[in-house]
Structure formats: C-alpha cells, structure tokens
Coordinates of C-alpha atoms in Angstrom, one line a residue:
M1 CA 108.5 70.1 132.8
N2 CA 107.9 73.7 132.0
T3 CA 107.0 74.5 128.4
V4 CA 108.4 77.7 126.9
R5 CA 106.2 79.2 124.2
F6 CA 107.3 81.7 121.6
T7 CA 105.5 84.4 119.7
I8 CA 106.9 84.7 116.3
S9 CA 105.9 87.6 114.1
T10 CA 105.2 87.0 110.4
E11 CA 107.4 90.0 109.9
N12 CA 110.9 88.7 109.4
F13 CA 114.2 88.8 107.5
S14 CA 116.6 91.5 108.4
I15 CA 119.5 90.6 106.2
S16 CA 123.0 91.9 107.3
E17 CA 126.1 92.1 105.2
N18 CA 127.6 89.2 107.1
N19 CA 124.6 86.9 107.0
R20 CA 122.7 86.8 103.8
T21 CA 120.8 83.6 104.6
R22 CA 118.1 83.7 107.2
S23 CA 115.4 81.1 108.2
K24 CA 111.7 82.0 108.3
L25 CA 110.4 80.8 111.7
T26 CA 106.9 79.7 112.5
E27 CA 105.2 78.3 115.6
D28 CA 103.2 75.2 115.4
K29 CA 100.2 74.3 117.6
D30 CA 102.4 72.8 120.2
G31 CA 104.6 75.9 120.5
K32 CA 107.5 74.3 118.7
V33 CA 109.5 76.7 116.5
E34 CA 110.7 75.4 113.2
A35 CA 112.3 76.7 110.1
M36 CA 109.9 76.7 107.1
S37 CA 112.2 78.2 104.4
S38 CA 115.5 79.8 104.0
I39 CA 116.0 83.0 102.2
K40 CA 119.1 83.8 100.2
I41 CA 120.1 87.1 98.7
E42 CA 122.8 87.4 96.1
S43 CA 124.0 90.0 93.7
V44 CA 123.6 88.7 90.2
V45 CA 124.2 91.8 88.1
K46 CA 127.2 93.6 89.5
E47 CA 127.3 96.2 86.6
K48 CA 126.0 99.1 88.6
N49 CA 122.9 101.1 87.6
R50 CA 122.5 104.8 88.2
M51 CA 118.7 104.1 88.5
G52 CA 117.9 100.5 87.8
E53 CA 114.2 100.0 87.3
C54 CA 111.3 98.0 85.8
P55 CA 112.7 94.4 85.8
V56 CA 110.9 92.0 83.5
W57 CA 111.7 88.3 83.1
E58 CA 111.8 87.1 79.5
E59 CA 111.3 83.3 79.3
R60 CA 112.4 82.9 75.7
E61 CA 115.8 84.4 76.4
N62 CA 116.3 83.2 80.0
A63 CA 117.0 86.8 80.7
L64 CA 116.1 89.7 82.9
V65 CA 115.3 92.9 81.0
Y66 CA 115.4 96.2 82.8
V67 CA 116.2 99.9 82.4
D68 CA 118.7 102.2 83.8
I69 CA 116.7 105.4 83.6
N70 CA 119.4 108.0 84.2
S71 CA 121.9 106.3 81.9
Q72 CA 119.2 106.2 79.1
K73 CA 119.7 102.4 78.6
V74 CA 117.6 99.3 78.2
C75 CA 119.5 96.3 79.5
R76 CA 119.3 92.6 79.3
W77 CA 121.1 90.2 81.6
N78 CA 121.4 86.6 80.4
S79 CA 121.1 84.2 83.3
V80 CA 123.0 81.5 81.5
T81 CA 126.0 83.4 80.3
N82 CA 125.9 86.1 83.0
E83 CA 126.4 88.7 80.3
V84 CA 124.7 92.1 80.2
H85 CA 123.9 93.8 76.9
S86 CA 122.4 97.2 76.6
V87 CA 120.9 99.5 74.0
S88 CA 121.2 103.3 74.5
V89 CA 118.3 105.5 73.7
D90 CA 117.9 109.2 73.2
A91 CA 116.0 110.0 76.4
R92 CA 115.5 108.8 79.9
V93 CA 113.6 105.5 79.7
G94 CA 111.2 104.8 82.5
S95 CA 109.9 101.3 81.6
V96 CA 110.2 98.4 79.3
A97 CA 107.8 95.5 78.6
L98 CA 107.7 92.4 76.3
R99 CA 106.0 92.3 72.9
K100 CA 104.3 89.2 71.8
C101 CA 105.9 89.4 68.4
G102 CA 109.4 89.9 69.8
G103 CA 111.3 93.0 70.9
Y104 CA 110.0 95.4 73.5
V105 CA 107.6 98.3 74.0
I106 CA 109.2 101.2 76.0
A107 CA 108.2 104.4 77.6
L108 CA 110.9 107.0 77.2
G109 CA 110.9 110.8 77.5
T110 CA 107.2 111.5 77.0
R111 CA 106.6 109.0 74.2
F112 CA 105.7 105.4 73.6
A113 CA 108.0 103.4 71.3
F114 CA 109.0 100.0 70.1
L115 CA 112.6 98.8 70.6
N116 CA 114.0 96.3 68.1
W117 CA 116.8 94.6 70.1
E118 CA 118.6 93.1 67.1
T119 CA 118.9 96.4 65.1
E120 CA 119.0 98.6 68.3
S121 CA 116.4 100.8 66.6
V122 CA 113.6 102.8 68.3
A123 CA 110.3 103.5 66.5
T124 CA 108.0 106.1 68.1
I125 CA 104.3 105.1 68.4
A126 CA 102.9 108.1 70.2
E127 CA 104.1 111.4 71.7
L128 CA 102.4 112.9 74.8
E129 CA 102.6 115.8 77.1
Q130 CA 104.4 118.1 74.7
D131 CA 103.3 121.0 76.8
K132 CA 105.3 119.6 79.8
P133 CA 109.0 119.6 78.8
N134 CA 110.1 118.8 82.3
N135 CA 108.0 115.5 82.4
R136 CA 109.1 112.0 81.6
F137 CA 107.6 108.5 81.6
N138 CA 108.3 106.3 84.7
D139 CA 107.1 102.8 85.5
G140 CA 105.0 100.7 83.2
K141 CA 103.5 97.2 82.8
V142 CA 101.3 95.3 80.4
D143 CA 97.8 94.3 81.6
P144 CA 96.2 90.8 81.2
K145 CA 94.7 91.7 77.8
G146 CA 98.0 93.0 76.3
R147 CA 97.6 96.8 76.9
F148 CA 100.6 98.8 78.0
F149 CA 100.1 101.0 81.1
A150 CA 102.7 103.6 81.9
G151 CA 102.7 106.8 83.9
T152 CA 104.6 110.1 83.9
M153 CA 106.2 112.4 86.5
A154 CA 107.9 115.8 86.7
E155 CA 111.7 115.7 87.0
E156 CA 113.4 117.5 89.9
T157 CA 114.4 121.0 89.1
E158 CA 117.0 120.8 91.9
P159 CA 117.6 118.1 94.5
G160 CA 114.3 117.4 96.3
V161 CA 112.4 120.0 94.3
R162 CA 109.8 119.1 91.7
A163 CA 106.5 120.6 90.5
R164 CA 103.5 118.8 92.1
H165 CA 100.7 116.9 90.4
Q166 CA 102.1 117.1 86.9
G167 CA 102.0 113.4 86.1
A168 CA 99.4 111.1 84.6
L169 CA 98.8 107.4 83.9
Y170 CA 98.2 106.3 80.3
T171 CA 97.2 103.1 78.5
L172 CA 98.6 102.3 75.1
F173 CA 96.1 100.0 73.3
P174 CA 97.0 97.4 70.7
D175 CA 95.7 99.8 68.0
Y176 CA 98.3 102.4 69.2
S177 CA 95.6 104.7 70.6
V178 CA 96.3 106.2 74.0
V179 CA 93.9 106.9 76.8
K180 CA 94.6 108.9 79.9
Q181 CA 93.5 107.0 83.0
L182 CA 94.6 109.3 85.8
D183 CA 95.6 112.9 86.1
Q184 CA 97.2 115.1 88.8
V185 CA 99.7 112.3 89.7
D186 CA 103.0 113.2 91.4
I187 CA 105.2 110.2 90.6
S188 CA 103.4 107.4 88.8
N189 CA 105.1 104.2 89.8
G190 CA 104.5 100.5 90.6
L191 CA 101.5 98.8 89.1
D192 CA 99.9 95.4 88.7
W193 CA 96.6 93.5 88.5
S194 CA 94.9 91.0 90.8
L195 CA 94.9 87.4 89.8
D196 CA 91.2 87.6 88.9
H197 CA 91.8 90.7 86.8
R198 CA 89.2 92.7 88.7
T199 CA 91.5 95.0 90.6
F200 CA 94.2 97.3 89.4
F201 CA 97.0 98.3 91.9
H202 CA 98.9 101.5 91.5
I203 CA 101.5 103.6 93.4
D204 CA 101.8 107.3 93.3
S205 CA 105.1 107.5 95.3
L206 CA 104.6 110.9 97.0
A207 CA 101.3 109.6 98.4
Y208 CA 103.4 107.0 100.3
A209 CA 100.6 104.5 99.6
V210 CA 99.4 101.6 97.4
H211 CA 96.0 102.3 95.8
A212 CA 93.5 99.8 94.5
F213 CA 91.0 100.5 91.7
D214 CA 88.1 98.5 90.3
Y215 CA 89.3 97.2 86.9
D216 CA 87.3 96.3 83.8
V217 CA 89.5 93.9 82.0
H218 CA 87.4 94.1 78.8
T219 CA 87.6 97.9 78.4
G220 CA 90.8 98.6 80.3
K221 CA 89.1 101.2 82.4
I222 CA 89.9 101.9 86.1
A223 CA 87.5 103.3 88.7
C224 CA 86.8 103.8 92.4
C225 CA 90.2 104.4 93.9
K226 CA 90.8 103.5 97.5
V227 CA 93.9 103.3 99.7
L228 CA 95.0 99.8 100.2
Y229 CA 98.2 100.3 102.3
Q230 CA 99.8 103.4 103.8
L231 CA 103.6 103.0 104.2
E232 CA 105.1 103.3 107.6
K233 CA 107.9 105.8 108.3
E234 CA 110.8 103.2 108.2
E235 CA 109.6 101.9 104.9
Q236 CA 110.2 105.2 103.3
M237 CA 108.8 105.7 99.7
P238 CA 107.1 103.0 97.6
D239 CA 108.5 102.5 94.2
G240 CA 108.0 99.4 91.9
M241 CA 105.7 96.6 92.6
C242 CA 104.7 93.0 91.5
I243 CA 102.2 90.3 92.4
D244 CA 102.9 86.7 93.4
A245 CA 101.0 83.5 92.6
E246 CA 99.1 83.8 95.9
G247 CA 97.8 87.2 95.0
K248 CA 100.0 89.1 97.4
L249 CA 101.8 92.3 96.4
W250 CA 105.5 93.0 96.8
V251 CA 106.5 96.6 97.0
A252 CA 110.1 98.0 96.6
C253 CA 110.8 100.7 99.1
I254 CA 113.3 103.3 97.8
D255 CA 115.5 104.6 100.6
G256 CA 114.0 101.9 102.8
G257 CA 116.3 99.2 101.7
R258 CA 113.6 96.5 101.5
V259 CA 110.8 94.9 99.7
I260 CA 107.5 94.4 101.6
R261 CA 104.7 91.9 101.0
I262 CA 101.2 93.1 101.4
D263 CA 97.9 91.1 101.6
P264 CA 95.4 93.0 99.4
E265 CA 92.5 91.3 101.3
T266 CA 93.5 92.7 104.7
G267 CA 95.6 95.7 103.7
K268 CA 98.3 94.5 106.1
R269 CA 102.0 94.0 105.6
I270 CA 102.8 90.4 106.1
Q271 CA 106.5 90.1 105.3
T272 CA 109.7 92.3 105.0
V273 CA 112.9 91.4 103.2
K274 CA 115.8 93.8 103.8
L275 CA 118.6 94.1 101.2
P276 CA 122.2 95.3 101.2
A277 CA 121.3 98.6 99.5
S278 CA 119.0 101.4 100.5
R279 CA 117.7 102.6 97.2
I280 CA 115.6 99.6 96.2
T281 CA 113.6 100.5 93.2
S282 CA 111.5 97.5 91.8
C283 CA 111.1 93.8 91.8
C284 CA 109.7 90.9 89.7
F285 CA 109.6 87.2 89.8
G286 CA 111.6 85.1 87.3
G287 CA 113.7 82.0 86.7
K288 CA 112.7 78.7 85.4
D289 CA 109.7 78.3 87.6
Y290 CA 109.3 81.9 88.7
S291 CA 110.5 81.1 92.2
E292 CA 113.3 83.7 92.1
M293 CA 112.7 87.4 92.8
Y294 CA 114.9 89.9 91.1
V295 CA 115.3 93.3 92.7
T296 CA 116.7 96.4 91.1
S297 CA 118.5 99.3 92.9
A298 CA 120.1 102.6 92.3
Y299 CA 123.2 104.5 93.3
D300 CA 122.1 108.0 92.1
G301 CA 121.1 110.0 95.1
L302 CA 123.8 108.7 97.4
D303 CA 126.7 110.9 98.3
K304 CA 130.3 109.6 98.7
A305 CA 129.9 108.7 102.4
A306 CA 126.7 106.7 101.7
L307 CA 128.3 104.9 98.7
A308 CA 131.2 103.9 100.9
K309 CA 128.8 102.2 103.2
E310 CA 126.8 100.6 100.4
P311 CA 129.3 99.1 98.0
Q312 CA 126.5 97.1 96.3
A313 CA 124.3 100.1 95.5
G314 CA 123.1 100.0 91.9
E315 CA 123.4 96.2 91.6
I316 CA 120.6 93.7 90.9
F317 CA 119.8 91.1 93.5
K318 CA 118.2 87.7 93.3
I319 CA 116.2 86.4 96.3
T320 CA 115.5 82.7 96.6
G321 CA 113.8 80.7 99.3
L322 CA 110.8 83.0 99.6
G323 CA 108.4 80.0 99.6
V324 CA 106.2 81.6 97.0
K325 CA 106.3 81.9 93.2
G326 CA 105.4 84.7 90.8
I327 CA 103.5 84.6 87.5
P328 CA 104.8 85.3 84.0
Q329 CA 104.4 89.0 82.9
Y330 CA 102.1 89.8 80.1
S331 CA 103.2 90.9 76.6
Y332 CA 102.0 93.8 74.6
V333 CA 99.9 92.2 71.8
A334 CA 100.8 94.5 68.9

C-alpha cells in the first residue's frame, strides 16, 4: 500500500469570517497528520474602540484593562459581568499598567500619572518633552522589578505625515525619577522582557522590526541593540507585543490583521493567527490560568468602505486553544 506523506508548516491559522475555529496540524514520525489543538476566536468587547491598545489582565478584578488612545479613555472590561467601565482623561493616553497598591499608572500626553479608579482622579508624577508639543506617550509596560517603561512618538500632522525620530523611551522608577533609555525613536511601541530577565525586547514601529537589548534587571539599563526579527511585507507594521510562558514573543501587526509568534532564540516566525479586523494593535494573556489571549483593535484609519468590510473593527477579541499560556504582568511597585 502506498503511503502518502504530508509536509505541514508550523505557520498556520488563517481565520475567515465563516470559520472561526481551526485545528493546528502536525505530522508525527509515521507521517500521520493529527489535530493538536483547536483555536477559537471570539469578540468579547463589542464596544468599539477608536484606537484600542495596551491590554493588561488584572487578576484581582477578573478584568481586562486597556486604553482607547484617541477617545482619551482608560477602560476596564469585567469578564464575569461582561460590563465595560471607563474613565476619561484630559489627553491621549498611550498606556496603562497595574500598581501594586491598587489603581493604575498611566502615560498620557507627555506625562506619567497615577489613576485612582474609584475617584476617577489623575495625579501627575512627571512631565516630559515640554519642548515637543506634537509628541505623546504610546505603549508602556512594567518590568520584573516594578519599573514602568513607556515611550513617546510624534503625532501625525496630516494623514501619513509625521516628524521623524522625535520619540524616546523612558523608565519611571519607584522613587518617581525618570531616565531616558532611547532617543531618536519614531514610534515607541511593544515591549517585554525575557523570562530570565536578561533581555529587553522593543518595537520601533517604523523600523518594521523587533529589537533585542541586553538588560540589567538590577539597574534597569538596556544596552547592545540588535535586530531580532524583521517583519515581512504582508505582516505590515508591528505594534504591541507580549511574551508567553515558553519565552516566545507575540506581536500584533497593525494593518496586517494578525498576531505572529516569534522564537527569540532563532529569530524566526513560528506561528500566525489571523483575526477578523485589519488594525490589530496589541495583545496580552489573561484569564484564570493565563491560557486566553486578548487582542485589541482599532477602527480609526479605516474609511467607510473598509469599515463596511470589517464590522468588528475596534472590538477586542479573545483567542483560546493556542496550546500555550502567558505569565502575569508585573505591577509598578510605588
């Protein structure tokens, strides 16, 4: 009897509107193809975001915290009640992170601040880049020692036009001091740390690449930048990013309609998950055991024709069945 053998790529999962569940296929040593896991994508937050970003899972609230940058809101979706509550702020808010003592640290406009959720009050910690009125903070995240990293970018002066190399990457330390880590950045974006805390990963979106730096977890300093992964044309522009419990990176591809999984050891893409919206902005793991991935999206930047084709643009999606878990996000210690 003839044996038919299959070559199955580890690249997988093109999700269509009519089929949201796909099986991951693998080939065993005898050439038999079998399903290893089943991916499911569902919209869990249907309240549309102009520019949803920076999702953070908050265990103590069973909630997903995120920002809508262009609506100047910090939002929280309760996974138990399915309710969304939001707090409006006085500037575009690029990122939000948990505080160990409760509430949140945020980067809005060109300043760091604390957000008290109960009182809906914002207390400024530090003001930066006062000489760059067209700049604002973008993505941010807390490192393993409780420092808050966040970067800036220049706003567009008209569609597709922005001043180059105006951004920077900063660290807010627990004593409220601020250190500039990088300069001459275009759009400071996704960031995370390796599981051994020895490598810092960072995205400058207009470089269309993920960069890796040596990281000194004791001092919070970064050094020795190298290109880890250069995005391919169909992946479009890298945006937000997170790491999983196996040490692999997940990168949201804005205008690429997907998240991609990258192996930092090889610099290779090892998985692609396509979603029912093109402007995919960021991702994080969450849920009871961090086996769920939450993915934010945006509808700003789409014209009427594109919006008609993407009715779920701006919603937040939950992906299950990835076969890998994430890790809890760190909290700012002050």
